Short mmCIF file of C-alpha atoms in Angstrom, two decimals:
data_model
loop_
_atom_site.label_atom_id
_atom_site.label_comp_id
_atom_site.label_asym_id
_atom_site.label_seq_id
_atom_site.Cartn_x
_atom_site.Cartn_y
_atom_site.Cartn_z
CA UNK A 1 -7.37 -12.40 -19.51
CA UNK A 2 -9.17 -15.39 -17.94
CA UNK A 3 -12.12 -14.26 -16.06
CA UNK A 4 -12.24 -14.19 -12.56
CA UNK A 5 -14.33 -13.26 -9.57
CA UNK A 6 -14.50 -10.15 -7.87
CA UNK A 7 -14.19 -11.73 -4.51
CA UNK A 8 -11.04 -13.45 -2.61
CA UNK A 9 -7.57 -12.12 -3.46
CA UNK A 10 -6.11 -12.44 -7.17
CA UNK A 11 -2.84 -13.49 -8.41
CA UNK A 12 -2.57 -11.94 -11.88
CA UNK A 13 0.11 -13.97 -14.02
CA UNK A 14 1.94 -11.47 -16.42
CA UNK A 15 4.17 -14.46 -18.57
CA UNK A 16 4.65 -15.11 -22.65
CA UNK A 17 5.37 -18.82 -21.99
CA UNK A 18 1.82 -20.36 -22.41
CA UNK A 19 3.08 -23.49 -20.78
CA UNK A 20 4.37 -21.60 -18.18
CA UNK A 21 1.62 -19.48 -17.74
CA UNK A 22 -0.63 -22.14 -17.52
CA UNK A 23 1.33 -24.27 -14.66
CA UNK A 24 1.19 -21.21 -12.85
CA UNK A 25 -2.51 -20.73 -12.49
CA UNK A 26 -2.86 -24.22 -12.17
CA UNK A 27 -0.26 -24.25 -8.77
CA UNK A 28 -2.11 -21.15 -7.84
CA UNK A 29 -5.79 -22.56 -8.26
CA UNK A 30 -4.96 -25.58 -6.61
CA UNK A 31 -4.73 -23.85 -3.06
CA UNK A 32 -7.59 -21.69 -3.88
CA UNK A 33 -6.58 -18.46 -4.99
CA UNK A 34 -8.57 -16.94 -8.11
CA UNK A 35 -6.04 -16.10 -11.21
CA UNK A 36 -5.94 -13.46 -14.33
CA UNK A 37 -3.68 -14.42 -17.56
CA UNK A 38 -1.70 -12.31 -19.22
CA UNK A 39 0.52 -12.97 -22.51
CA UNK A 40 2.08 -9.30 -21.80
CA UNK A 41 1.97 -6.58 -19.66
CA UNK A 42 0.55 -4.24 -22.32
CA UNK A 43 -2.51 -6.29 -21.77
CA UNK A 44 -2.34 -6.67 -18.23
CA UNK A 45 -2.34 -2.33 -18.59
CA UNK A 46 -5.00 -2.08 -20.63
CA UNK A 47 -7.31 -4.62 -18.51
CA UNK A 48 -10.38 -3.78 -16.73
CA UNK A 49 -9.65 -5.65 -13.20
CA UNK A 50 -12.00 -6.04 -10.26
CA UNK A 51 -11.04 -3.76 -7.14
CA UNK A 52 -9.54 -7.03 -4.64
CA UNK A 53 -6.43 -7.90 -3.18
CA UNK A 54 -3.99 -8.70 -5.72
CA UNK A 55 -0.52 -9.08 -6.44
CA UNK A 56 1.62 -9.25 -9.68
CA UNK A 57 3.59 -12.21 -11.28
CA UNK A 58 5.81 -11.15 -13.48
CA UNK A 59 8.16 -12.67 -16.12
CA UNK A 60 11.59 -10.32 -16.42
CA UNK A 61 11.66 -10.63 -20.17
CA UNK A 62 8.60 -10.40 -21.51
CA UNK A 63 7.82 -9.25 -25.36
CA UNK A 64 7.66 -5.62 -26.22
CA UNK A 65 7.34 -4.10 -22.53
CA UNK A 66 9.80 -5.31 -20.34
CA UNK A 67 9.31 -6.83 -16.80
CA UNK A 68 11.41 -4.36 -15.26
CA UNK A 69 9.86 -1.51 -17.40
CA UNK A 70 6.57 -2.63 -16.35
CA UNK A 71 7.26 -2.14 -12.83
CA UNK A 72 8.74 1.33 -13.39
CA UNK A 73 5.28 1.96 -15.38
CA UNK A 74 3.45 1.02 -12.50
CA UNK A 75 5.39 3.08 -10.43
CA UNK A 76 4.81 5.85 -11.79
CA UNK A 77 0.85 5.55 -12.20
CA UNK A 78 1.22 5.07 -8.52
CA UNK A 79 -0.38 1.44 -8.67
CA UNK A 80 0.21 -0.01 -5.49
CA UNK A 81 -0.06 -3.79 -6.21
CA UNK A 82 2.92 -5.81 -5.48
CA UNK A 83 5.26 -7.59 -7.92
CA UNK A 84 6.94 -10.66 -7.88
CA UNK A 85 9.51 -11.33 -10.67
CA UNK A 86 10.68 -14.65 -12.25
CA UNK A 87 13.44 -14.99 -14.47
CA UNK A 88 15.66 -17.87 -16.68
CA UNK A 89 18.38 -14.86 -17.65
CA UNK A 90 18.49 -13.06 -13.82
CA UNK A 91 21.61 -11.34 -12.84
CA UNK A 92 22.68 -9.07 -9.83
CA UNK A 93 21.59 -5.54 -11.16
CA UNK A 94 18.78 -6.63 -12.60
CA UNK A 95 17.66 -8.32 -9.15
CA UNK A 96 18.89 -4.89 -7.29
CA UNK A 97 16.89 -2.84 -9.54
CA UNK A 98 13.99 -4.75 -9.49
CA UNK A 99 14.00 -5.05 -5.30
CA UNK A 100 14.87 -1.33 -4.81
CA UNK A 101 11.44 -0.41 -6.90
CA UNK A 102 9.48 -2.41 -4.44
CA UNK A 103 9.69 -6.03 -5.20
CA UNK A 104 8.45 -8.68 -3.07
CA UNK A 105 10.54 -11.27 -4.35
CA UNK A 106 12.82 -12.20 -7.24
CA UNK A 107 12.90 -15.66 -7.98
CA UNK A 108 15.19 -17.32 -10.87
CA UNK A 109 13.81 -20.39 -13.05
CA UNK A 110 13.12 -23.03 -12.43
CA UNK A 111 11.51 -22.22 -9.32
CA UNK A 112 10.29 -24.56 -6.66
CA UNK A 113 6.41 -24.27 -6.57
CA UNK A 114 6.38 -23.96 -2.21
CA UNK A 115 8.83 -20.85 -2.73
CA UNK A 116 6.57 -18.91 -5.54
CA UNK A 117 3.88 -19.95 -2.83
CA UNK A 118 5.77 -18.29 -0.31
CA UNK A 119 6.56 -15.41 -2.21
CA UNK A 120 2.66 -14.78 -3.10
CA UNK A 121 1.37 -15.22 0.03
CA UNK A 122 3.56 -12.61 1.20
CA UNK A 123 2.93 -10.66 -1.79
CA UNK A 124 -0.92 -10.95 -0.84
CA UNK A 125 -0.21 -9.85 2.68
CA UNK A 126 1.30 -6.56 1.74
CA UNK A 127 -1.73 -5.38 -0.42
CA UNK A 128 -4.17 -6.52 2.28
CA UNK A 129 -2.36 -4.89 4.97
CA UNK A 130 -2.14 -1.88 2.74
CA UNK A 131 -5.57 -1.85 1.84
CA UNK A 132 -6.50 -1.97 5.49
CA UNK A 133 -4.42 0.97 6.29
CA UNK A 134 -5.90 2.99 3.40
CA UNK A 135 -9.43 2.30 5.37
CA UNK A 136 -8.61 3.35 8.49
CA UNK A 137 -6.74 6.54 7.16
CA UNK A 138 -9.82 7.46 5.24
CA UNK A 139 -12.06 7.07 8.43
CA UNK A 140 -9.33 8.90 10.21
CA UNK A 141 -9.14 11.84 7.72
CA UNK A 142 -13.14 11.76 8.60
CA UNK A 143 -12.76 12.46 11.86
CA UNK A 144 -9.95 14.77 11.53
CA UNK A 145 -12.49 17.01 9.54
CA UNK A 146 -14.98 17.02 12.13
CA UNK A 147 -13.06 19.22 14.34
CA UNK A 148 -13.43 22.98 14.68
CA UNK A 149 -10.56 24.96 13.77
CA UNK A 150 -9.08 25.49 17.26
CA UNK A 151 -9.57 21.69 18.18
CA UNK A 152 -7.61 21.16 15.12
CA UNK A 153 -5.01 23.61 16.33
CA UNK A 154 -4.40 22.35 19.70
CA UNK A 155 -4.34 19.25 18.13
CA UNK A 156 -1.60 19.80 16.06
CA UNK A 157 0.43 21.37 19.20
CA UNK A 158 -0.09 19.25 21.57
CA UNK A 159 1.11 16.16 19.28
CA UNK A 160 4.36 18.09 19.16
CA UNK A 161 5.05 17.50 22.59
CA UNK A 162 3.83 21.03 23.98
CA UNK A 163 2.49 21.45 27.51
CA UNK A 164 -1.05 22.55 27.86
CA UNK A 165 0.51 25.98 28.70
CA UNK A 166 2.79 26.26 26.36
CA UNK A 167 0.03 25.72 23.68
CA UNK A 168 -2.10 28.30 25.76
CA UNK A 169 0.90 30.60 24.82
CA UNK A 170 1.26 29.99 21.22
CA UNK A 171 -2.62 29.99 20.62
CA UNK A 172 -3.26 33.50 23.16
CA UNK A 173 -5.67 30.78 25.05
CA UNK A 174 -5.86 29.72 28.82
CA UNK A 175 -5.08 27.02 29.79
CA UNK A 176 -8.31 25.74 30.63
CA UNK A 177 -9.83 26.41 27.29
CA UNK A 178 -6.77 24.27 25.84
CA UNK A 179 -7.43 21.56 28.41
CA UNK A 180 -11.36 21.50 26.73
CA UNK A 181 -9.84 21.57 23.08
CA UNK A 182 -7.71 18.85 23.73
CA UNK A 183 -10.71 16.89 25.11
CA UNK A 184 -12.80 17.70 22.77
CA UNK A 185 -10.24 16.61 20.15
CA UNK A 186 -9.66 13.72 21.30
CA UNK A 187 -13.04 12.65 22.33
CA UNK A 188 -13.88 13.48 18.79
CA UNK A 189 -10.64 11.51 16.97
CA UNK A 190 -11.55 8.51 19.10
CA UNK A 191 -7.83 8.73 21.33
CA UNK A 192 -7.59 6.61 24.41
CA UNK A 193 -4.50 8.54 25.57
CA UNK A 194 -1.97 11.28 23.85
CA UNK A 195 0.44 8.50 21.99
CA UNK A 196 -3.01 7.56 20.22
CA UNK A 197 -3.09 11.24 19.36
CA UNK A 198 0.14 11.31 18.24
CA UNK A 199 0.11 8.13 16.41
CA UNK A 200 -3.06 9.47 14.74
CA UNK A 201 -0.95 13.26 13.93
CA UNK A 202 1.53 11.48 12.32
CA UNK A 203 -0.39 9.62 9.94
CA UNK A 204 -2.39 12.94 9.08
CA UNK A 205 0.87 14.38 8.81
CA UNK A 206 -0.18 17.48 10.74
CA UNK A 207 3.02 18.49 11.66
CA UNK A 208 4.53 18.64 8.60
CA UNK A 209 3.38 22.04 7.19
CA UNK A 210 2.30 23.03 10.36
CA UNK A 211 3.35 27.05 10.80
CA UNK A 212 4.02 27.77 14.15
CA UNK A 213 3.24 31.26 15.75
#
């Protein structure tokens, strides 16, 4: 693998063709985007590579593991990073299998250099945006653990679209001491108004295995 910076987003070039692979991180450098080489994605796999926004270019057939047999290997190690395939031999399935596991984009050789642009920037998007969301669940789940048991509770109810009594009911509460719960809660999880709260349940996924009493 070339070496490459830890900082700014990196488009890692998974492609036997050295020509090929070369042109690449040449189009790629010359708008400023930091590159990693790879002759095959066994090597890509068994790469140290730095923590950054990223995204995938990947030839179809590559030697030993396939492109499309790469992407179901990173599939199932649950690596996140999008994929962008390129191909001289594409055909239908192969482009419906390789879009149904997640790809960004599918684009058959030769290629114009604006659309494999296109298709990275996009690409580059979706991890960032993912990334982001991973942040902001972790601070969330934060939060979330800073409530007591009962704010977590009426929490939990109350996102389901229960009335303050109602929730009094199932929790053998008045309604007052739900009304300071849900307060509290809130206060606490950093919710302007109940859709917040809700918004905030659902990413939690409270209500999923929540057992109602």
């Amino acid at each position: 693998m070339t070496s490459a910076a830890t900082e700014g987003p990196i488009v890692f070039i998974v492609e036997d063709d050295e020509e090929l692979r070369l042109s690449l991180d040449s189009l790629f450098r010359s708008v400023g985007l930091k590159t990693g080489m790879f002759a095959n994605a066994r090597e890509f796999l068994e790469s140290k590579r730095p923590d950054v926004v990223g995204c995938l270019v990947v030839d179809v057939r590559l030697p030993g593991l396939s492109g499309l047999d790469f992407q179901d290997q990173l599939t199932r190690a649950r690596s996140p990073i999008p994929v962008i395939f390129m191909t001289g031999h594409g055909d239908i399935p192969m482009t419906v299998r390789a879009m149904k596991a997640g790809a960004v984009d599918f684009l058959p050789k030769p290629f114009r250099d604006q659309d494999m642009l296109d298709a990275v920037a996009s690409a580059l998007e979706i991890d960032r945006q993912r990334r982001e969301g991973e942040v902001e669940t972790i601070a969330l789940r934060k939060r979330y653990s800073e409530l007591s048991q009962r704010e977590k509770q009426v929490m939990a109810l109350v996102t389901t679209g229960l009335m303050n009594k109602q929730v009094a009911g199932k929790l053998s509460l008045s309604e007052v001491t739900v009304k300071i719960h849900r307060g509290s809660a809130m206060r606490k999880m950093d919710a302007r108004t109940l859709a917040d709260l809700i918004k905030m349940a659902e990413v939690l996924e409270l209500n999923r295995d929540m057992q109602e009493s």
